[in-house]
Each structure stands twice: as C-alpha cells, then as structure tokens.
Short mmCIF file of C-alpha atoms and ligand atoms in Angstrom, two decimals:
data_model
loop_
_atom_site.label_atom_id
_atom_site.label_comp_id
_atom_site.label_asym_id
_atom_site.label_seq_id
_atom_site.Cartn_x
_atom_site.Cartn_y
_atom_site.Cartn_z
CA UNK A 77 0.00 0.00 0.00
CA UNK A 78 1.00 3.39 -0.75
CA UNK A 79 2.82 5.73 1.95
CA UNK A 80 1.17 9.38 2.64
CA UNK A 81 2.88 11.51 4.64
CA UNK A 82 0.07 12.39 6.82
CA UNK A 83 -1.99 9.35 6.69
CA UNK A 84 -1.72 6.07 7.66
CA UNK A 85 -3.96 3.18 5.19
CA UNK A 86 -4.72 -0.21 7.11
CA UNK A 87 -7.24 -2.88 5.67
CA UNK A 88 -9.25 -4.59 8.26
CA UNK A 89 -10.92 -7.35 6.49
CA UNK A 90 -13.29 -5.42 4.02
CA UNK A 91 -12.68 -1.97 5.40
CA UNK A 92 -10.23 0.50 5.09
CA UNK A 93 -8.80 2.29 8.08
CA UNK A 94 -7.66 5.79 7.38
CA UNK A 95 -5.83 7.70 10.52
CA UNK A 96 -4.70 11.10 9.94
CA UNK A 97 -1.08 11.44 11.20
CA UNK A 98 -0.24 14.72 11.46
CA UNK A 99 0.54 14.12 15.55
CA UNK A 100 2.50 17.41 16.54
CA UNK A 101 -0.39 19.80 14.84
CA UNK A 102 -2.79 17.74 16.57
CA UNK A 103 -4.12 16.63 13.12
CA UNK A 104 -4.56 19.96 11.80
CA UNK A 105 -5.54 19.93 7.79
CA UNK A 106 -3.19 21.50 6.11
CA UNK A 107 -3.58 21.53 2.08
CA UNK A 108 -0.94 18.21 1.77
CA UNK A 109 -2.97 16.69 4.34
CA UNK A 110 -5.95 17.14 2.61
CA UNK A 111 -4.64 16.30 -1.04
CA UNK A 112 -3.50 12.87 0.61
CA UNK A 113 -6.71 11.95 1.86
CA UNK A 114 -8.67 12.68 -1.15
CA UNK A 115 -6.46 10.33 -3.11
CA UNK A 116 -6.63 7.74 -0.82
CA UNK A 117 -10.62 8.09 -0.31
CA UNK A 118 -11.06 7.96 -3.97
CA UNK A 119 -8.81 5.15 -4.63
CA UNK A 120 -10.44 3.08 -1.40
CA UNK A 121 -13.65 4.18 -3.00
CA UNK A 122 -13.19 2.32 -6.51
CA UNK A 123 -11.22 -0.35 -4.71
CA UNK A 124 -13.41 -3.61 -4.98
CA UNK A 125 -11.93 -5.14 -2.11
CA UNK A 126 -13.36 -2.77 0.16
CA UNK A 127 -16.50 -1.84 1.27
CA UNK A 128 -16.48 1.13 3.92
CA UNK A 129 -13.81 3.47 5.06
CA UNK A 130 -13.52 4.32 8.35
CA UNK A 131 -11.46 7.50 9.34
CA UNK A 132 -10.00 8.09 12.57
CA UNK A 133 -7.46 10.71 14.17
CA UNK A 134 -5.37 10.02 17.45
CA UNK A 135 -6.76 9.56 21.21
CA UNK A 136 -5.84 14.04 21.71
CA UNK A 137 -7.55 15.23 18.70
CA UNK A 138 -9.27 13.72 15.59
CA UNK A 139 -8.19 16.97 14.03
CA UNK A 140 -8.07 20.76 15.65
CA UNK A 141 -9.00 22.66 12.66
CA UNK A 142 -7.58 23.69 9.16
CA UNK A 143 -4.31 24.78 9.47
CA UNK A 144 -4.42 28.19 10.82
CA UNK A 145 -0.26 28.34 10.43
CA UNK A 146 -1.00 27.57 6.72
CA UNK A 147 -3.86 30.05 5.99
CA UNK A 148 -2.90 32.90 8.23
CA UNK A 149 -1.19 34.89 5.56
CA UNK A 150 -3.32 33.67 2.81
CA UNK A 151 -5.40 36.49 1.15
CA UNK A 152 -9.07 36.73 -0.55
CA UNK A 153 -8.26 37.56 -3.74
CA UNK A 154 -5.98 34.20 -3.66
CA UNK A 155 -8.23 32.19 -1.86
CA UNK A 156 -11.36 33.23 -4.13
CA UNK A 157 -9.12 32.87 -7.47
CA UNK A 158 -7.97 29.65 -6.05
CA UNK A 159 -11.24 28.10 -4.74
CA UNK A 160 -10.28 28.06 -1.53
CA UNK A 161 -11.54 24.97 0.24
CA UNK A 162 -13.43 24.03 -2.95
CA UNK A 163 -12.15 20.80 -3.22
CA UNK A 164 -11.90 19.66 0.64
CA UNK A 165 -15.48 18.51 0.47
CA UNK A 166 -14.47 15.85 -2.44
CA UNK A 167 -15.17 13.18 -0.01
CA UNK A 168 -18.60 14.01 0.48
CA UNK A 169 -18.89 12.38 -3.01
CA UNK A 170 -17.70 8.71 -1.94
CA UNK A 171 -19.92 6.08 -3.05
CA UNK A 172 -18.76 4.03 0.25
CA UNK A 173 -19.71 4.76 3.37
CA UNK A 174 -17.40 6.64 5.93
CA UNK A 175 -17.64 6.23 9.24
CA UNK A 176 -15.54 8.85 11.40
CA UNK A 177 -14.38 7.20 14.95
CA UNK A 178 -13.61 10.46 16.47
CA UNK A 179 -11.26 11.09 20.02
CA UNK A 180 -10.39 14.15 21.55
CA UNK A 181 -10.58 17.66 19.50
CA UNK A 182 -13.25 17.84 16.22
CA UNK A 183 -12.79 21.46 16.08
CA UNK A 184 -13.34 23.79 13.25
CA UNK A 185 -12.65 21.81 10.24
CA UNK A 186 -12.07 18.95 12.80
CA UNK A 187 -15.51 18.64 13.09
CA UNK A 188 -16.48 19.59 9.70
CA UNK A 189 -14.59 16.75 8.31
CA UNK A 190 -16.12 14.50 10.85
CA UNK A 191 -20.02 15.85 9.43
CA UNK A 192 -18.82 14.92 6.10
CA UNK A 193 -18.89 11.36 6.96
CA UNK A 194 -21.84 9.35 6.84
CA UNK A 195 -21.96 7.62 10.31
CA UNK A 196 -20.15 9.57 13.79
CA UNK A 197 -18.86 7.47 16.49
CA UNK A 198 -17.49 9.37 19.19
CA UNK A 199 -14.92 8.45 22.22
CA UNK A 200 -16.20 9.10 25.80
CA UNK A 201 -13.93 12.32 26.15
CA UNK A 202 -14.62 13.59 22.12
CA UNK A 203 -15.36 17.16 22.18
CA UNK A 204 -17.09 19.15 19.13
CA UNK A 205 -16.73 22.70 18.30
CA UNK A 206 -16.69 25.54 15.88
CA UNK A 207 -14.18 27.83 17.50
CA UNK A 208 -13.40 29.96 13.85
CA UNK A 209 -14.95 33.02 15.50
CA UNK A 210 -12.63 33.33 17.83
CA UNK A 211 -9.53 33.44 14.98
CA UNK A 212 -11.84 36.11 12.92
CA UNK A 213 -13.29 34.12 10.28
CA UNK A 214 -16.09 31.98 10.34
CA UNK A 215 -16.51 27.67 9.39
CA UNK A 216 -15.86 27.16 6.06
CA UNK A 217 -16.90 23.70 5.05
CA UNK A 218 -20.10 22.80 6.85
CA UNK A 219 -20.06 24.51 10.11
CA UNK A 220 -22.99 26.88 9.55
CA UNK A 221 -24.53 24.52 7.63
CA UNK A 222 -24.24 20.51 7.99
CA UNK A 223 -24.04 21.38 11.63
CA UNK A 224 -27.51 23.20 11.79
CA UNK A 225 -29.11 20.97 10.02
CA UNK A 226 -29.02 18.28 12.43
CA UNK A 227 -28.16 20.20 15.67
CA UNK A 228 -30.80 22.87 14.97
CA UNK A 229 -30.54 26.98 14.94
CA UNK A 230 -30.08 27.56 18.75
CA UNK A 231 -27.40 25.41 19.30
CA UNK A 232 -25.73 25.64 16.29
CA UNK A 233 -26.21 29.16 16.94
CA UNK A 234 -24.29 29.01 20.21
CA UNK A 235 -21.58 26.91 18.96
CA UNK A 236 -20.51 28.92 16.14
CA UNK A 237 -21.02 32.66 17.72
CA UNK A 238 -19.92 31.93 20.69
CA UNK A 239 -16.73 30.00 19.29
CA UNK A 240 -16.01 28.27 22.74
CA UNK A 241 -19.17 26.66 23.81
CA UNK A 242 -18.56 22.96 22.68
CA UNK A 243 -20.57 19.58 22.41
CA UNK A 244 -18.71 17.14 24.56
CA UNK A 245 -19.20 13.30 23.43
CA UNK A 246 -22.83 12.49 25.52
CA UNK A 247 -24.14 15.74 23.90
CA UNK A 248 -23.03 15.00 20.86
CA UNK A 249 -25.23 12.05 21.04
CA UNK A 250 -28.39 13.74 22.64
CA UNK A 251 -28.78 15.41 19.37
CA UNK A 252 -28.47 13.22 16.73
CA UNK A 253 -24.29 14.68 15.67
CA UNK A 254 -23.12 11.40 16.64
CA UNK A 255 -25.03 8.10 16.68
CA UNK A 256 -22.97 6.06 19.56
CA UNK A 257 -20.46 6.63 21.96
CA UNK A 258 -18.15 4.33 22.91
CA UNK A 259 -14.72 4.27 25.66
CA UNK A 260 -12.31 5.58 24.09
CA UNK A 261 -10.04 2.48 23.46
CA UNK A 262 -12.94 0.87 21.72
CA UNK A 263 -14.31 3.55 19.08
CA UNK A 264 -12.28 2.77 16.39
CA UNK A 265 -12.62 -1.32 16.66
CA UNK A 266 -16.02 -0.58 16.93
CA UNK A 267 -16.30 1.53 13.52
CA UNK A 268 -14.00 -0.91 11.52
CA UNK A 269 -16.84 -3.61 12.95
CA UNK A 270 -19.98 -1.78 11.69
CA UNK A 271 -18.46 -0.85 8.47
CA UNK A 272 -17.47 -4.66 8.33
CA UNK A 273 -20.85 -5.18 8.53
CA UNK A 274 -21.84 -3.06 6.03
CA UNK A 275 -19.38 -4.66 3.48
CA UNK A 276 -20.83 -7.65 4.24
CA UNK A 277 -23.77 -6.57 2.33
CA UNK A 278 -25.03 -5.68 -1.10
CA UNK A 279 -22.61 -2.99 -2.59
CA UNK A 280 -24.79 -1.48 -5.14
CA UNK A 281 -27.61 -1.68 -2.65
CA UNK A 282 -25.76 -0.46 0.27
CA UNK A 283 -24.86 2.51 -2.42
CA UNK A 284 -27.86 3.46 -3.16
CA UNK A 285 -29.54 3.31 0.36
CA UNK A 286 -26.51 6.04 0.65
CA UNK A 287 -27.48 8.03 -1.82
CA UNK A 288 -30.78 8.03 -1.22
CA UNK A 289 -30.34 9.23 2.49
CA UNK A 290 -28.46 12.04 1.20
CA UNK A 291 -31.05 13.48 -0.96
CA UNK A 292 -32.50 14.10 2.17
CA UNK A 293 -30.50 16.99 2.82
CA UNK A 294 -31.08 18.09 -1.02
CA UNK A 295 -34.57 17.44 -1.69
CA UNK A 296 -38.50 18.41 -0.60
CA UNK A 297 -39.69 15.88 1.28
CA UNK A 298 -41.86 14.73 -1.80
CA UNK A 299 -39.21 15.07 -4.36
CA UNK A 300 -37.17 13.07 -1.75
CA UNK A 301 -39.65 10.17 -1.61
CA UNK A 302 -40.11 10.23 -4.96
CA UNK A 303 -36.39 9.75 -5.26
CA UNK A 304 -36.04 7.02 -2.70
CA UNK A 305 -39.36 5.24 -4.74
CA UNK A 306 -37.48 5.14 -7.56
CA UNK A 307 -34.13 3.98 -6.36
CA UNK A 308 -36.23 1.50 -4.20
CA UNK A 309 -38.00 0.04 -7.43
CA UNK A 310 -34.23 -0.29 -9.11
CA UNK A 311 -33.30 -2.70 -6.33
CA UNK A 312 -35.74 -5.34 -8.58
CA UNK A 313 -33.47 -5.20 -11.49
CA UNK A 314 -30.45 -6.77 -8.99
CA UNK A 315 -29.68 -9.88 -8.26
CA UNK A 316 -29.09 -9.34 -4.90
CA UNK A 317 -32.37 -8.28 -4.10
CA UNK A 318 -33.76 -11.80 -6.10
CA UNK A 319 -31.06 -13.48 -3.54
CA UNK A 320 -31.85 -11.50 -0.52
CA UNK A 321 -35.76 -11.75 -0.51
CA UNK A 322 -35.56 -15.58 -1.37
CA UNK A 323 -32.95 -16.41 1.45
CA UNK A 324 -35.14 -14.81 3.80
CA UNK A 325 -38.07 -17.39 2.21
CA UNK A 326 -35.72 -20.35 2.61
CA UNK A 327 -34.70 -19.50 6.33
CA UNK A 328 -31.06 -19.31 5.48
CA UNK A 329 -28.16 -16.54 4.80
CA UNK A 330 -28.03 -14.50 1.75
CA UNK A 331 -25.30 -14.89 -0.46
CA UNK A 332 -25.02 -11.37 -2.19
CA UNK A 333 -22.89 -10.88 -5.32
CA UNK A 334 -22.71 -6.85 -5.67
CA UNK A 335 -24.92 -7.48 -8.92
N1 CO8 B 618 -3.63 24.75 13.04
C1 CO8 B 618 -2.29 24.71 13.15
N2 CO8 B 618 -1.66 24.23 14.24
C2 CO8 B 618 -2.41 23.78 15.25
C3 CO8 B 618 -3.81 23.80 15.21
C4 CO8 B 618 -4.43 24.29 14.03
N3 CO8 B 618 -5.76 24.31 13.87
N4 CO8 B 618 -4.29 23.31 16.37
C5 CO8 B 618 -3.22 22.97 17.12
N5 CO8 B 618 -2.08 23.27 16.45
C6 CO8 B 618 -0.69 23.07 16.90
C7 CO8 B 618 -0.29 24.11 17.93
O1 CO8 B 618 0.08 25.32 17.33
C8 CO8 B 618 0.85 23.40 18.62
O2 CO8 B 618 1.98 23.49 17.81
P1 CO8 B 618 3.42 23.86 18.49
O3 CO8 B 618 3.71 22.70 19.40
O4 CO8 B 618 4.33 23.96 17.31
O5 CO8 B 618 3.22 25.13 19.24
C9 CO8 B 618 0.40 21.94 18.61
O6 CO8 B 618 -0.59 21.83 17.57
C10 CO8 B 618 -0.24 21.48 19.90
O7 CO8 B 618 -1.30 22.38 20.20
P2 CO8 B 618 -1.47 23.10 21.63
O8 CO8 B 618 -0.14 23.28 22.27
O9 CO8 B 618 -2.31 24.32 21.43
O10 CO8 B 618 -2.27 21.96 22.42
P3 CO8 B 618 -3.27 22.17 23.64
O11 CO8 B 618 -3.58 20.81 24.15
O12 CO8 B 618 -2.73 23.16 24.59
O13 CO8 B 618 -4.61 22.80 23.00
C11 CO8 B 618 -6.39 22.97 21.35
C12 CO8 B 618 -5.40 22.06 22.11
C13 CO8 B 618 -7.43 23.53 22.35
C14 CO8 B 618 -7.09 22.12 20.33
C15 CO8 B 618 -5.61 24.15 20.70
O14 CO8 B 618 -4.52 23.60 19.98
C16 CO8 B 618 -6.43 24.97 19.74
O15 CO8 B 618 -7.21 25.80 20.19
N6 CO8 B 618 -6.24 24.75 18.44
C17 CO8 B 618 -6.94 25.54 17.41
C18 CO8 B 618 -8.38 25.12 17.27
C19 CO8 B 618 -9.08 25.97 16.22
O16 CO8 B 618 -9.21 27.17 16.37
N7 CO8 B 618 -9.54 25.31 15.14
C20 CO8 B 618 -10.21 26.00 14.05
C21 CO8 B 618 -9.23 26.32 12.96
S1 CO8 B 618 -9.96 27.31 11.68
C22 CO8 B 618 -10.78 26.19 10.73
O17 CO8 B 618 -10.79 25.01 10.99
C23 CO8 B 618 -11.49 26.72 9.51
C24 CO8 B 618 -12.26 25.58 8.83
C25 CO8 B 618 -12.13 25.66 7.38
C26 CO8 B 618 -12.72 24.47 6.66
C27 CO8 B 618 -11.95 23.17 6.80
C28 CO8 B 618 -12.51 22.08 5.92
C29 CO8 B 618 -12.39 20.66 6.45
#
C-alpha cells in the first residue's frame, strides 16, 4: 500500500482504516494533508476489495482545525481565485460509506470533516466545536450549515457565535451529531466492525440506500420520496435483491454478489 505523509492506510478485512497522522499539529488539515486523503478516499472508493472506510485521528484530537499556520497569511483575492476549500469537500462524493471514529478535539474543520462522513462514532472524552470566531473568520466547510441541520438553529447558533461553547461526546449524542459513543479504546474497533458489517452486504444496494439518504438533505420531502421510490423500485433489477428476498423465504443466509 501506498505511503502518505500524513496518513496512515490499514485494511481490516473489508474496510479500510484511514488515521490522519499529522501528531505534533494535533491533526490539523493542512492543504498536503488534505490532497493525501482525497487520493486515498477515492482510490479506497473504486477499490473492490473494500466496502467502507472508516477514518480516525489520534486519542488528543481527531483533528483541531484547518491549518491556521498555513492560511494565516493567505489572502481573498488568492483564496477566491484559487477556490479556496473548494475541493476539501471531495469526499462528500464517496460512493462508500465513511464512518468517522472520532477522540479528543473535532474542532473547526475537525468537526467539519467528521459531518462529512456518513456515520459519527465518538470516544467518551470527544469534544465538538466551531471555534473559527474566535480566529476572525467563520466555518468554512459545513459549520454553519451541515451542523444546523441536524443540531438545529439555537445550538448551532451558540456553537458557532460563541466560538467556545462545545458539544462534549454524551451531547453530541443527545442530538443526533453522533449516533454512539463508545470508551475511548474501543471507538475505532467498533467503527472498523460496523463498516465490516456493512461490506458484508449488497454494494450497489448499500450505495444506493446512501445516496438516497443524502437526498434528504437536497430534496423536498416529496421530491425526496419520490427519489427514494425510484431507487427503491431499481433494487428489482439486482440480483441481490432476487437473492436476498428468497434467502429470507428459505430461512437461510443471503449470499449477495454486488450485482
Ligand atoms: N492549526 C495549526 N496548528 C495547530 C492547530 C491548528 N488548527 N491546532 C493545534 N495546532 C498546533 C499548535 O500550534 C501546537 O503546535 P506547536 O507545538 O508547534 O506550538 C500543537 O498543535 C499542539 O497544540 P497546543 O499546544 O495548542 O495543544 P493544547 O492541548 O494546549 O490545545 C487545542 C489544544 C485547544 C485544540 C488548541 O490547539 C487549539 O485551540 N487549536 C486551534 C483550534 C481551532 O481554532 N480550530 C479551528 C481552525 S480554523 C478552521 O478550521 C477553519 C475551517 C475551514 C474548513 C476546513 C474544511 C475541512
């Protein structure tokens, strides 16, 4: 397997384990940082040997931010030429699922990368913030917006004016950010084991069952259901929903064949 500079690429049986390795910045995403793990999502994401991607950081900090050493002298005209961020949401457009097993600091674009995932599991002592008002800018890749969406206005409100008031782990969970918390030791076994568990399954269903639940963010609610009909009536023209359906008939497991 390749070597990054600021990642680290494991397989785990059908999932790939991507752990951002940038220790002495506390994971902070600088632009090489980010380059790296764009490459590696895409290539995990048209690798047929795997079927999720689970991204991790270290037990201090999933990642504290963009690099605020990198951007500090950066200017508009530059950054709007440039596109600035354009491209750091590329992984939003994975096909696989990501699951982020977050520890320690999700701050700024910590916790923006973290949103970009599909699935959050959080360490007991994970803590959540937007803290970009307090370096005179504001989030830049989700913050005002992911964020809201599924903490709501107030909170989201509080988190990003206030800069310092942040979600710890148990929070984090109370409102829907993150869907389990787990000690801190165990978050990212547990994360490699439910993506395992979703490789173990239909890829071109599991795909669109992704896609589908993220027209939900895009869509009215009818255009949305009108979506997931449709996607839901393409699952007939698979075999694995032939196999599937008549393994659940004959008692017995399926044996699905990503067709
Ligand atoms: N950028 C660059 N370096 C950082 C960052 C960062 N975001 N965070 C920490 N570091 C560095 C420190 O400068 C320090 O380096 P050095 O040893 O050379 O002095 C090292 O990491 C260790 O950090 P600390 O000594 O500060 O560690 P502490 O345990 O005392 O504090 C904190 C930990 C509270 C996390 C503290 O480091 C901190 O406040 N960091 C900044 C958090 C922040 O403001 N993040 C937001 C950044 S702006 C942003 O993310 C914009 C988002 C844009 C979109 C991104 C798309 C994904």
């Amino acid at each position: 397997m390749q070597e990054y500079k600021n990642l680290l690429v494991e397989t785990r049986d059908k999932v790939a384990l991507v752990t951002l390795n940038r220790p002495k910045a506390l994971n902070a995403l600088c632009s090489e940082l980010f380059d790296e793990l764009n490459q590696v999502i895409a290539e995990m994401d048209n690798s047929k040997a795997i079927g999720a991607i689970v991204l991790t950081g270290s037990p201090k900090a999933f990642a504290a931010g963009a690099d605020i050493k990198e951007m500090c002298n950066t200017n508009f005209v530059d950054n709007y030429k440039n596109n600035f961020l354009g491209h750091w949401t590329q992984i939003t457009e994975a096909r696989k699922p990501i699951i982020a097993a977050v520890n320690g600091f999700a701050l700024g674009g910590g916790c923006e990368l973290a949103m970009m995932c599909d699935i959050i599991y959080a360490g007991e002592k994970a803590v959540f913030g937007q803290p970009e008002v307090k370096l005179g800018t504001i989030p830049g890749a989700g913050g005002t917006q992911r964020l809201t969406r599924v903490v709501g206005k107030s909170k989201a409100m509080e988190m990003v004016l206030t800069g310092s008031w942040n979600l710890n782990a148990q929070d984090a969970e109370r409102v829907g950010l993150v869907s389990k918390v787990f000690p801190a030791d165990q978050v990212v076994d547990e994360a490699v084991k439910t993506g395992n568990k979703i490789a173990s399954l239909s890829q071109p269903i599991i795909q669109m069952a992704k896609e589908s639940v993220n027209q939900a963010y895009e869509l009215s609610l009818s255009s949305g259901l009108q979506y997931e009909r449709r996607l839901f009536q393409s699952t007939f023209a698979t075999h694995d929903q032939k196999e599937g359906m008549t393994a659940f008939a004959e008692k017995r497991s399926p044996k699905f064949e990503d067709k």
